[in-house]
Coordinates of C-alpha atoms and ligand atoms in Angstrom, one line a residue:
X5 CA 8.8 51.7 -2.1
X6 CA 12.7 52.2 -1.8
X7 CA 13.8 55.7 -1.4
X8 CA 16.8 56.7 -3.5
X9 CA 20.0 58.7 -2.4
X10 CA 22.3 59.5 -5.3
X11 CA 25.9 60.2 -4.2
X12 CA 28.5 61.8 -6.8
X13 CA 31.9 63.6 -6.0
X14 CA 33.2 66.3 -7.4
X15 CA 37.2 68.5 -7.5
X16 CA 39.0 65.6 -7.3
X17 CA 38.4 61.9 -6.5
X18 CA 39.6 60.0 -3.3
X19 CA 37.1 62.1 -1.3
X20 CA 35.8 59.1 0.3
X21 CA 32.9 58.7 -0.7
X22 CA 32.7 55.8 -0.5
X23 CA 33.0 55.9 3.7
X24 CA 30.3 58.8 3.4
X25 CA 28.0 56.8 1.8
X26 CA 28.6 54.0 4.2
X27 CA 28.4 56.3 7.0
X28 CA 25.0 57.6 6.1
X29 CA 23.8 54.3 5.1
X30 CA 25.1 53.6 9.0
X31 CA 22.9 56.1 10.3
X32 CA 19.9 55.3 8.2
X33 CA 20.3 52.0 9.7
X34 CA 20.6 53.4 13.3
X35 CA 17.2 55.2 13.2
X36 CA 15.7 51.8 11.9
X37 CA 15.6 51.9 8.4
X38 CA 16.3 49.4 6.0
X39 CA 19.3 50.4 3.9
X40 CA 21.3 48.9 0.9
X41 CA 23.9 50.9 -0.9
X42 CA 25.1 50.6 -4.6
X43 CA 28.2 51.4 -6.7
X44 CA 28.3 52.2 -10.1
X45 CA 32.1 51.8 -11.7
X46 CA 32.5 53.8 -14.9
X47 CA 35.9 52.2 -16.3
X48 CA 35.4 49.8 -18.9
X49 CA 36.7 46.4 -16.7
X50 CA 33.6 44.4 -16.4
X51 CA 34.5 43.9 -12.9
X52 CA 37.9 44.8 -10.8
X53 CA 38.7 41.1 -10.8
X54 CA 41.7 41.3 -13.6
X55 CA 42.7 45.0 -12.1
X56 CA 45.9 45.0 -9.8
X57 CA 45.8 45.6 -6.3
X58 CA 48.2 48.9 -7.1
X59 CA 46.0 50.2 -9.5
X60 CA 42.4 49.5 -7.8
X61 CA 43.2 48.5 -4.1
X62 CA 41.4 44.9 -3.1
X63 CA 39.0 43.1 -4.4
X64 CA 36.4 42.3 -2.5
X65 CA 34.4 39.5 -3.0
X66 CA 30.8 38.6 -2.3
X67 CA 28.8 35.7 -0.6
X68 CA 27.6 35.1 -4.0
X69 CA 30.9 35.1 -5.6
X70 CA 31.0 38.7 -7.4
X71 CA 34.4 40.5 -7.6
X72 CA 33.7 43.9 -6.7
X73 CA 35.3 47.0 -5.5
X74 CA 36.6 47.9 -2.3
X75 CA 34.0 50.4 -1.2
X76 CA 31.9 47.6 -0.9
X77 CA 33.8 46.8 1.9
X78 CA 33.1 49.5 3.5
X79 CA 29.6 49.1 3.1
X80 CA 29.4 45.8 4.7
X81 CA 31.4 46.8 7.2
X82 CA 29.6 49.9 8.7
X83 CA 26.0 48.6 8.0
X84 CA 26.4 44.5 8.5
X85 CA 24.3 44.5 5.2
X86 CA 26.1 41.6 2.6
X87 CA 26.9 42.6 -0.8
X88 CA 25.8 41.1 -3.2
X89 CA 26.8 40.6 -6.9
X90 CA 23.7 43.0 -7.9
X91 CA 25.2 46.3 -5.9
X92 CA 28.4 46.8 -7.8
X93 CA 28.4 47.2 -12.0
X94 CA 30.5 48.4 -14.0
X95 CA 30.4 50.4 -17.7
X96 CA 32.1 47.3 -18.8
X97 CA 29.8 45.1 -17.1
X98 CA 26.6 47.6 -18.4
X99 CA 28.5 47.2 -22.3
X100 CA 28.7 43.7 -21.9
X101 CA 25.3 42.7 -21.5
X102 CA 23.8 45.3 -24.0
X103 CA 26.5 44.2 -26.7
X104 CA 25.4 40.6 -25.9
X105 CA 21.8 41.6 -26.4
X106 CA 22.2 43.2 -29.6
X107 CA 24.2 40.4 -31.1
X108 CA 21.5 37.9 -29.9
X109 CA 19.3 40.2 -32.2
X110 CA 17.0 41.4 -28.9
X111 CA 17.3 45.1 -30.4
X112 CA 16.2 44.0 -33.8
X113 CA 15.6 47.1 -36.2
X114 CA 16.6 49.7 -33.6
X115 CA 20.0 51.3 -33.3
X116 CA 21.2 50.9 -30.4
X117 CA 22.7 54.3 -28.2
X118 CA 23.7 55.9 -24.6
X119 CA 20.8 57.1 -24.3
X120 CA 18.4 55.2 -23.9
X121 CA 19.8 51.7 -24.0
X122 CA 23.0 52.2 -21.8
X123 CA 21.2 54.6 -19.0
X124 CA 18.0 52.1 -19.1
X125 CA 20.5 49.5 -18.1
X126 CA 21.8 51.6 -15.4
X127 CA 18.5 52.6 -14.4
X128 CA 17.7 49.2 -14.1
X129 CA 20.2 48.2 -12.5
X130 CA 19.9 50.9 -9.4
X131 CA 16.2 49.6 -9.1
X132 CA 16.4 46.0 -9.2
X133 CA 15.4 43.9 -5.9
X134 CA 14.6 46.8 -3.6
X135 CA 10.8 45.8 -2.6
X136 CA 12.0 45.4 1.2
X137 CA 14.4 48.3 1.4
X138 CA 13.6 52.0 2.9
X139 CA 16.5 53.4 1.0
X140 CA 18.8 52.4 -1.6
X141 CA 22.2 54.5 -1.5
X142 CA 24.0 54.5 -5.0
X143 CA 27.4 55.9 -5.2
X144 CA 28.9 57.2 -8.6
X145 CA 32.4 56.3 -8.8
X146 CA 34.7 59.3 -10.0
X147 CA 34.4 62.8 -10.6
X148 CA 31.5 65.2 -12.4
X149 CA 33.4 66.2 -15.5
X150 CA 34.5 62.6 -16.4
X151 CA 33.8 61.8 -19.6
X152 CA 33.3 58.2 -18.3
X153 CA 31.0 58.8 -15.7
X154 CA 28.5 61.1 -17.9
X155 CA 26.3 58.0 -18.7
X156 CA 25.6 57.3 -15.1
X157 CA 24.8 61.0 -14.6
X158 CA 21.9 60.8 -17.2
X159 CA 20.6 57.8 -15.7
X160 CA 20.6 59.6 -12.4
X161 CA 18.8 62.5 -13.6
X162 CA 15.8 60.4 -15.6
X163 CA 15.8 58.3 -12.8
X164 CA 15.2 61.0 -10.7
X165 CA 12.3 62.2 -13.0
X166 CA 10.7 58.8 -13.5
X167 CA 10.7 58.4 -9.5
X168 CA 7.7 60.1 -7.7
X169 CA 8.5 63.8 -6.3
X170 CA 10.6 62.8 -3.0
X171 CA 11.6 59.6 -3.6
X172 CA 15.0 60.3 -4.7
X173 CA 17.6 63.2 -3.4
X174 CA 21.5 64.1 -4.4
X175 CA 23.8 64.3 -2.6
X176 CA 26.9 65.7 -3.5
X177 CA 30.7 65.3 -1.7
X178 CA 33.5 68.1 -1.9
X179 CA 36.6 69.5 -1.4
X180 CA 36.9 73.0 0.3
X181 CA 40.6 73.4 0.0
X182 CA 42.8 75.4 2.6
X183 CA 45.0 77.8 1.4
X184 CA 47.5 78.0 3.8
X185 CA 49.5 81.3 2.1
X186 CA 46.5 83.1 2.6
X187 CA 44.7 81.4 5.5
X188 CA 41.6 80.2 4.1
X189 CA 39.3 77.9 3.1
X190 CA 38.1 78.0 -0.8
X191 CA 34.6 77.7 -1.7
X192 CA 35.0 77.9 -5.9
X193 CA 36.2 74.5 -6.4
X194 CA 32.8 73.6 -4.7
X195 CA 30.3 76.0 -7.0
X196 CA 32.4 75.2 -9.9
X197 CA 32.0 71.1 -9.5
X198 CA 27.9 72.3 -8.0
X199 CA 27.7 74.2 -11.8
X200 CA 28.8 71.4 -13.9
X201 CA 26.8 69.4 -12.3
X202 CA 23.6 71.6 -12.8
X203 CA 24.7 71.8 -16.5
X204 CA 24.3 67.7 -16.9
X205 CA 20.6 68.7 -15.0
X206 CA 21.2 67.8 -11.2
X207 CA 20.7 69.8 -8.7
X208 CA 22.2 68.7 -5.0
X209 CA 20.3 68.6 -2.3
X210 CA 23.1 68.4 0.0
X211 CA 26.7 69.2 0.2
X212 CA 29.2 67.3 2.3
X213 CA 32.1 69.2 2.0
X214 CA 35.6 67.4 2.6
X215 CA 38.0 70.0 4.9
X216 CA 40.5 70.1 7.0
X217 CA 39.8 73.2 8.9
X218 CA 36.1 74.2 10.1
X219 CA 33.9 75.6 7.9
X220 CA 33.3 79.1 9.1
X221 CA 29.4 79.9 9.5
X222 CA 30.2 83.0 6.7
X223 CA 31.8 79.8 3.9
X224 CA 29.1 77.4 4.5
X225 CA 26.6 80.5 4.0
X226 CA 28.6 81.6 0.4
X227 CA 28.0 77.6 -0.6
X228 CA 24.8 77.8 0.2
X229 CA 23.8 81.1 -1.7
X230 CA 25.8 80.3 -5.0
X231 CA 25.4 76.8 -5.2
X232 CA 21.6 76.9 -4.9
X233 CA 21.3 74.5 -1.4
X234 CA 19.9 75.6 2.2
X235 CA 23.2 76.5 4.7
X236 CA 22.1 73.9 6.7
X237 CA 22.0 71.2 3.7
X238 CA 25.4 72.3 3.5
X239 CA 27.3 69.4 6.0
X240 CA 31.5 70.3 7.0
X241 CA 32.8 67.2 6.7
X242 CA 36.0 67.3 8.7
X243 CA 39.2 64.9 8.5
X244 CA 38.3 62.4 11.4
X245 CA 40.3 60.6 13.4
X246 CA 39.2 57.2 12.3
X247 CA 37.2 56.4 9.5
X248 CA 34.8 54.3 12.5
X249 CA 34.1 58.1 14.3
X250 CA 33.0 59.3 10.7
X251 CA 29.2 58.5 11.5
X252 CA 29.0 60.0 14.4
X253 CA 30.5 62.9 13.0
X254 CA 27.8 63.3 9.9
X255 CA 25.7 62.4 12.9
X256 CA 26.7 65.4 15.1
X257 CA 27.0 67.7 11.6
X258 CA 23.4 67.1 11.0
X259 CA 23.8 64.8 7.7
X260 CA 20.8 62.2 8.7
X261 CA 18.6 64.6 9.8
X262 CA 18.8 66.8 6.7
X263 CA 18.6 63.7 4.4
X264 CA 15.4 62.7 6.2
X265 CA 14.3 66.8 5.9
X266 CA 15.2 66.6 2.1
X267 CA 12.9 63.5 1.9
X268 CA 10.2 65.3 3.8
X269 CA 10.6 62.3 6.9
X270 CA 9.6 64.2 9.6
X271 CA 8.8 61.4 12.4
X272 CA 12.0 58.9 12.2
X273 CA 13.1 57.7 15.4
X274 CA 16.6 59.0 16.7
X275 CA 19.7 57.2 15.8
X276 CA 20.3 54.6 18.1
X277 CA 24.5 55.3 18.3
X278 CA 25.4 53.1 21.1
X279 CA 27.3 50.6 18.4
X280 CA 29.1 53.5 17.2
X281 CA 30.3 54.8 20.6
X282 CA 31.2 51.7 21.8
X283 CA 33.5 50.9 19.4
X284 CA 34.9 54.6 19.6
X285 CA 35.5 53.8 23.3
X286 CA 37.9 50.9 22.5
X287 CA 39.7 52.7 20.2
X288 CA 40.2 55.6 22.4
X289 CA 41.0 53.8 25.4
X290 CA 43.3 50.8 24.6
X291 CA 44.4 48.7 27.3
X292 CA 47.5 47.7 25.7
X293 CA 49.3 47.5 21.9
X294 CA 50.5 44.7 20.0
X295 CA 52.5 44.4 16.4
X296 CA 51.6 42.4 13.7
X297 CA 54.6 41.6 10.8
X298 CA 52.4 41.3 7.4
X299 CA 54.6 39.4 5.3
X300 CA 53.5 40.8 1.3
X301 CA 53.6 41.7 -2.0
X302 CA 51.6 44.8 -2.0
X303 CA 53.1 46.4 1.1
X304 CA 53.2 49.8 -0.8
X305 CA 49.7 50.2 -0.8
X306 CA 47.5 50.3 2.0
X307 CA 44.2 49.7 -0.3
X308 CA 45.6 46.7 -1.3
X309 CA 45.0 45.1 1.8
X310 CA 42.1 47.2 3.1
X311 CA 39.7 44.5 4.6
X312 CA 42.9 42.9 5.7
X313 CA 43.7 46.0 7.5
X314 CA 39.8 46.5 9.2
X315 CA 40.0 43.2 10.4
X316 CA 43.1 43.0 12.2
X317 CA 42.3 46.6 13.6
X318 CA 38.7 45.0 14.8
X319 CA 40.6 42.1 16.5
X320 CA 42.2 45.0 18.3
X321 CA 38.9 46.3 19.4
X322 CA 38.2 42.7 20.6
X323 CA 40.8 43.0 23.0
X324 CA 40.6 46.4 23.9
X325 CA 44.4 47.1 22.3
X326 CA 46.0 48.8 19.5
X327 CA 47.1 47.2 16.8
X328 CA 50.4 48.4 15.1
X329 CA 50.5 46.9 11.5
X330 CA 54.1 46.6 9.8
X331 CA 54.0 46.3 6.2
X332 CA 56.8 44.1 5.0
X333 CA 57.8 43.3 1.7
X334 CA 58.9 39.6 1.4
X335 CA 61.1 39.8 -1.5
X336 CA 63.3 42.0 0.9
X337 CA 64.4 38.7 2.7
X338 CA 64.9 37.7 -1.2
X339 CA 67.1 40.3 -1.5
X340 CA 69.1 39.3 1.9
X341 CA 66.9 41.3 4.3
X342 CA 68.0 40.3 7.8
X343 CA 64.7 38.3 8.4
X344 CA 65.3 37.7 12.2
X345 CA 65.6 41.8 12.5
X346 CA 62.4 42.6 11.2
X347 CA 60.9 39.9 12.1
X348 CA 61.5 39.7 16.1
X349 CA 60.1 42.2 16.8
X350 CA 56.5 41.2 16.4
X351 CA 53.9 40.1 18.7
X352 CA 52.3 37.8 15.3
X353 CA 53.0 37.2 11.7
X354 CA 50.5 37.3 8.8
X355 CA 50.9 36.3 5.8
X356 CA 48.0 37.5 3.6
X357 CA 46.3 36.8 0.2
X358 CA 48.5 37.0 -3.3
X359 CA 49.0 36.0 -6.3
X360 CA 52.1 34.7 -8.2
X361 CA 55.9 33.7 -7.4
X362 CA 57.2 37.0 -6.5
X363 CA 58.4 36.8 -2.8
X364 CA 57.3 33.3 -2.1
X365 CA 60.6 32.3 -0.7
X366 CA 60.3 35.2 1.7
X367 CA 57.1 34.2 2.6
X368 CA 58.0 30.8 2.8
X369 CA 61.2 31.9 5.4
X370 CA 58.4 33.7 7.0
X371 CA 56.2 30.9 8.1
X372 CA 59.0 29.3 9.2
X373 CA 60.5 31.9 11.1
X374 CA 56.9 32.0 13.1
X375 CA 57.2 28.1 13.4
X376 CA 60.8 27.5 14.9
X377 CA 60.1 30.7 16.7
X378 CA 56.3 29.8 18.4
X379 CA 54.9 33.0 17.5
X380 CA 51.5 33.2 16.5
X381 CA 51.0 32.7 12.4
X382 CA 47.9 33.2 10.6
X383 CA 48.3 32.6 6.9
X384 CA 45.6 33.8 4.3
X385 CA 45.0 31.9 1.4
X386 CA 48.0 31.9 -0.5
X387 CA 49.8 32.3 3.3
X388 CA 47.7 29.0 4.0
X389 CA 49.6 27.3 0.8
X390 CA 53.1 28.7 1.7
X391 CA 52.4 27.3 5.5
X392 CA 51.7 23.9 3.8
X393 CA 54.7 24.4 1.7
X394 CA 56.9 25.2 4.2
X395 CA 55.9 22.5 6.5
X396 CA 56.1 19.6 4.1
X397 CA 60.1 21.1 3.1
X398 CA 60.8 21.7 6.5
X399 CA 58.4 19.0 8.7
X400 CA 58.0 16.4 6.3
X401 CA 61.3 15.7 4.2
X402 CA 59.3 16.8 0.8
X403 CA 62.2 19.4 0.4
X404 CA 61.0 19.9 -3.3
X405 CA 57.5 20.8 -2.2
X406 CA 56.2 24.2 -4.3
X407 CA 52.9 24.5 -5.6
X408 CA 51.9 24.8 -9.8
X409 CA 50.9 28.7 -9.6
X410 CA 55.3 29.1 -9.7
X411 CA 55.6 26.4 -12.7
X412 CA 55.9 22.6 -13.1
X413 CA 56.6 20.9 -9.8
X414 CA 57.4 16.7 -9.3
X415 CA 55.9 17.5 -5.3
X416 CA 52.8 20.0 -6.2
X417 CA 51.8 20.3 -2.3
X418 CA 49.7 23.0 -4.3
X419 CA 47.8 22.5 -7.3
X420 CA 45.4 23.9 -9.5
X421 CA 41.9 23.1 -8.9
X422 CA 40.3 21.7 -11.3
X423 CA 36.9 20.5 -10.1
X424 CA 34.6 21.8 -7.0
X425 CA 31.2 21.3 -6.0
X426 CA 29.7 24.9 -6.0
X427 CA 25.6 25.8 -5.5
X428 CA 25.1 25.8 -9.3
X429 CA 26.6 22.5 -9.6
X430 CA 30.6 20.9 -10.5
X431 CA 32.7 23.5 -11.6
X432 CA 35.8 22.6 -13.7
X433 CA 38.6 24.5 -15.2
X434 CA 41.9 23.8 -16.6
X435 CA 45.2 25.8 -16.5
X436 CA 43.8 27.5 -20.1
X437 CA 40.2 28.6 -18.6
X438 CA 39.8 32.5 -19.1
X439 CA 41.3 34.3 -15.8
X440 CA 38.2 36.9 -15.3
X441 CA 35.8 35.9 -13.1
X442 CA 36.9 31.5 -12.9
X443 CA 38.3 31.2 -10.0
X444 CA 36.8 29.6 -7.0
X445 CA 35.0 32.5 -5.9
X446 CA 32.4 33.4 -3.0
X447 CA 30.8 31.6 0.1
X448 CA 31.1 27.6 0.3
X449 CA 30.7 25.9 3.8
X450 CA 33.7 24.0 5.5
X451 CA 33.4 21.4 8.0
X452 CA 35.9 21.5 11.3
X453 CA 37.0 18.4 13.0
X454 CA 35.4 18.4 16.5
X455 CA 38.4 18.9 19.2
X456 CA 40.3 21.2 16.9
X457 CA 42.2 24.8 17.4
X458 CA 39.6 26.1 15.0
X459 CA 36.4 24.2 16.0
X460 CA 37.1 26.2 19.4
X461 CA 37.6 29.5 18.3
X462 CA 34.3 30.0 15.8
X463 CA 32.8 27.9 18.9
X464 CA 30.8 25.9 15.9
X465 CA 31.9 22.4 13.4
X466 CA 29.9 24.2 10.2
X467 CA 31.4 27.9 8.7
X468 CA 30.9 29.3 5.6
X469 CA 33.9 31.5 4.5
X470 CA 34.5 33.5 1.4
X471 CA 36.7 32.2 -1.2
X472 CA 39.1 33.8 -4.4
X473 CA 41.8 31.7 -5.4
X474 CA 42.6 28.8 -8.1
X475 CA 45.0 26.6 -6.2
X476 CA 44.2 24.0 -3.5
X477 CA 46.2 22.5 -1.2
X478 CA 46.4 18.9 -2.3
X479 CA 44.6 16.8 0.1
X480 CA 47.2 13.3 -1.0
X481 CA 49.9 15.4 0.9
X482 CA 47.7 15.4 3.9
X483 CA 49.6 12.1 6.1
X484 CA 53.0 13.6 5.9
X485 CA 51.7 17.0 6.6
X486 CA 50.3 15.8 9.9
X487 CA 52.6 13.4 10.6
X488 CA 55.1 16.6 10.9
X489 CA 52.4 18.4 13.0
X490 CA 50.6 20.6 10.4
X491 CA 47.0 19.4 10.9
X492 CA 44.1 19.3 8.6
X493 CA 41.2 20.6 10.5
X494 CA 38.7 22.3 8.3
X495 CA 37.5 20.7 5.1
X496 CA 35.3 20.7 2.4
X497 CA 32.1 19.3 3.1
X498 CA 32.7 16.4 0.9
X499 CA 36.1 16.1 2.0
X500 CA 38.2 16.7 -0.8
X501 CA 39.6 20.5 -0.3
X502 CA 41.5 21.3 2.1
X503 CA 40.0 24.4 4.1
X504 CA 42.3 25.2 7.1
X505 CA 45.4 23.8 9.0
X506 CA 46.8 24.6 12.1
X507 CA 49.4 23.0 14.3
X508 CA 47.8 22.5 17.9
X509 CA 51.3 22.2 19.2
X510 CA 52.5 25.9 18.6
X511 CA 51.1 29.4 20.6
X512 CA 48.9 30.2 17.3
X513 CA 49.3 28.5 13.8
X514 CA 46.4 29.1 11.6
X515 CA 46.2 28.8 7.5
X516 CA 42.7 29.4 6.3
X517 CA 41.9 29.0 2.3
X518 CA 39.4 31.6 2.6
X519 CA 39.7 35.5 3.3
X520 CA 38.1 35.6 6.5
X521 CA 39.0 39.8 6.8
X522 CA 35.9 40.2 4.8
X523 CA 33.3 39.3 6.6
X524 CA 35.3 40.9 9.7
X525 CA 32.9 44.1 11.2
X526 CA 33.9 46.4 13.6
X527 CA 31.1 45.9 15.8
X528 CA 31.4 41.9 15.3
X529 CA 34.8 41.3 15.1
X530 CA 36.2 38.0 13.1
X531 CA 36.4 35.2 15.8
X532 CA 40.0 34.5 14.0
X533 CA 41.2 37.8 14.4
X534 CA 40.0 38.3 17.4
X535 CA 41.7 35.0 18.4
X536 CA 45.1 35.8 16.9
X537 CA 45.4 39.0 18.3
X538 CA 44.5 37.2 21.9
X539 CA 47.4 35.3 20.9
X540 CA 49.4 38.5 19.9
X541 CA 48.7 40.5 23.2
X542 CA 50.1 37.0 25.0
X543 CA 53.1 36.9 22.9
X544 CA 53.5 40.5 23.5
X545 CA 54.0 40.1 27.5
X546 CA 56.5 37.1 26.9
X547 CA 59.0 39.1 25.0
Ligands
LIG611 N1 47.3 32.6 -5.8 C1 46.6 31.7 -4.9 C2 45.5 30.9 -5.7 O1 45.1 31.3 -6.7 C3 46.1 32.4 -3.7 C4 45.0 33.3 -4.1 C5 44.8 34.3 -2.9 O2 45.6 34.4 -2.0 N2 43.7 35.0 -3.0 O3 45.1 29.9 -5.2

């Protein structure tokens, strides 16, 4: 039977919890457990898929089509375990289907309340389809003291009753602030968050405590005494210098091993780290750097691009360089930005996922820029669909090419999609279909031609890629396309959808459909990333 590690935050949020929960789910993993982790969202969305980038960060999406948070992300990324639609709800989500249930008449006679309805749904929820897992890590989002997040607190609490004695353990993440005036850390923050969350009838096990100066012996002692945990249950958690050293960190802080103490495992192997070094030794010892231009919308935000981000930094560790990211916004070339300036400078130019008209032109200039110029392109997405548009103005003499996300176009190179094969059956939609949760979401498979660019580089004809977006390149548009060198070299298994183009006549020119940064890993880099940056470093030693 699954074990259970609770993880809640307290003092203030962005403590990264989620990368602490990935990181001990990490370890788990390296001492050869089975490990899944779990995030409970207590805002009312019924999943992030409507939210904007600059209020939630990314999306990230599922092989099974779910549009989750970001920290799931992280989760497949440090532990190679895919998410699933099951390991990320929501209040909303949690409202939703007991609303539903009670209108159906399922609660007949009873009124229906918090408790028990809504944390029985929770409860459920942290339980279901864990028969072949050794531990299940579920991460609260927010802070104790939220009024939203007090429902997921009760659940956590029966649920730690209703479990057998040592199945389940908290764990709980702070901040010990430094105070540089008088030149110390601060423990109250900690027991304050520690007592409100004894008040709501949890009591941590262990203590990671966020800092950014060592916890002195004497501090970690104090946190220990008042806030009712053994000093060694009480982990420093240091800033680190990437979030990849982070498990070795917990590692060498004793997290694991006082986890598996709190759990009463006495006879776990040792962590196997060798994954985790070696990627540490790439990143330390770079043989070279390279830049990458990414041509956006949400440039102000790093979370907005966060998977976006790993990946092209994990093409860097396939290469052994550093890669230098520039942010740029392309409604500055709008606004008569000097587009050669910024952009001649870098070694490749991405143009990633988005949404809407805003800055299209720029990214269209963009594209072309990389074209004319032969330096490597990848475009994500809607950067795929600004590719195709380009080329058809600029290579094929379709000079009003656009696609129907900006409004009514006589050459819709783009264009809504309106039907697709998908595993339970033909989707359709139409330009009034609700915009939660419709679009073409999640894994489908792609087919490459043989002798392609693309065939090459994932060494294999048949992929399966993760997809979020409503438009389609239009596959009528394909002859002229190719005819001015933008091939079509990835499709849909039945050959209507266009999947991926790329112009085998340039250094690097890839558009995919999909969001291949998400199933990108550190210690399994993204063969397209890894490719394009190749193609960066190459491009780097020619200017
Ligand atoms: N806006 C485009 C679409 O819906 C692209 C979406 C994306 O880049 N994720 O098709």
């Amino acid at each position: 039977m699954a074990r259970y590690i609770f993880i809640t935050g307290g003092v203030v949020s962005s403590l990264g919890k989620g990368l602490m929960a990935a990181s001990l789910a990490a370890l788990l993993q390296a001492r050869g457990f089975r490990v899944r982790i779990r995030k409970f969202d207590p805002y009312l969305n019924v999943d992030p898929g409507t939210m904007s980038p600059y209020q939630h960060g990314e999306v990230y999406v599922t092989d099974d089509g779910a549009e989750t948070d970001l920290d799931l992300g992280h989760y497949e990324r440090f532990t190679g375990v895919s998410a699933r639609q099951s390991d990320n709800v929501t209040q909303g989500r949690v409202y939703q289907t007991i609303i539903q249930r009670e209108r159906r008449g399922d609660y007949l006679g009873a009124t229906v309340q918090v408790i028990p309805h809504v944390t029985d749904e929770i409860k459920a929820f942290a339980t279901a389809d864990t028969e072949d897992l050794d531990f299940v890590l579920c991460e609260i989002g927010g802070t104790v003291g939220d009024i939203e997040s007090l429902p997921f607190m009760e659940a956590i609490r029966q649920l730690h009753n209703d479990l057998d004695r040592g199945q389940s353990i908290f764990v709980h993440v702070t901040l010990v602030p430094y105070i540089a005036a008088a030149g110390e850390l601060k423990t109250k923050p900690t027991q304050h968050s520690v007592r409100e969350l004894t008040s709501l009838g949890i009591q941590p096990d262990i203590l990671l405590c966020r800092c950014e100066h060592p916890l002195p012996e004497s501090e970690r002692r104090k946190i220990a005494l008042f806030c009712n945990v053994r000093p060694e249950a009480v982990i420093p958690a240091l800033d680190a210098s990437s979030i990849y050293a982070v498990p070795q960190q917990y590692h060498a802080e004793g997290l694991d091993a006082e986890v598996l103490r709190a759990f009463g495992i006495s006879d776990a192997p040792a962590p196997t780290m060798e994954r985790w070094d070696d990627i540490m030794d790439r990143q330390l010892n770079p043989e070279g750097e390279v830049t990458i231009g990414v041509v956006g919308k949400y440039v102000g935000l790093l979370d907005a691009y966060k998977s976006l981000h790993e990946a092209l930094h994990h093409g860097g560790l396939a290469n052994r360089v550093k890669v230098n990211i520039k942010w740029i916004d392309a409604e500055l070339f709008e606004k008569g930005e000097d587009l050669a300036v910024s952009l001649e400078p870098m070694h490749g130019i991405l143009v990633p996922g988005g949404f809407g008209v805003r800055g299209s032109e720029g990214k269209i200039a963009s594209v072309r820029f990389a074209r004319e110029r032969n330096v490597p392109f990848f475009g994500i997405c809607l950067g795929m669909q600004m590719a195709c548009i380009e080329g058809a103005r600029n290579t094929a003499g379709i000079a009003d090419a656009s696609t129907t996300e900006f409004g009514e176009t006589s050459e819709p190179v783009v264009g809504l999609i309106t039907e697709w094969m998908s595993k339970e059956g033909l989707q359709q939609r139409t330009a009034e279909t609700d915009l939660g949760g419709t679009m073409r979401l999640g894994a489908y498979p792609a087919k490459l031609t043989g002798n392609s660019v693309v065939a090459g580089i994932y060494g294999a004809n048949d992929i399966s890629e993760r997809h979020r977006h409503r438009y389609e390149v239009n596959a009528s548009y394909r002859d002229p396309l190719e005819k001015g060198g933008l091939i079509f070299s990835g499709m849909s298994p039945d050959g209507t959808l266009p999947e991926i183009v790329e112009r085998p006549d340039h250094s690097w020119f890839v558009g995919v459909q999909f969001h291949p940064e998400l199933k990108s890993k550190p210690f399994d880099p993204h063969p397209l990333f890894a490719s394009f940056i190749e193609a960066a470093v190459k491009q780097s030693r020619l200017v």
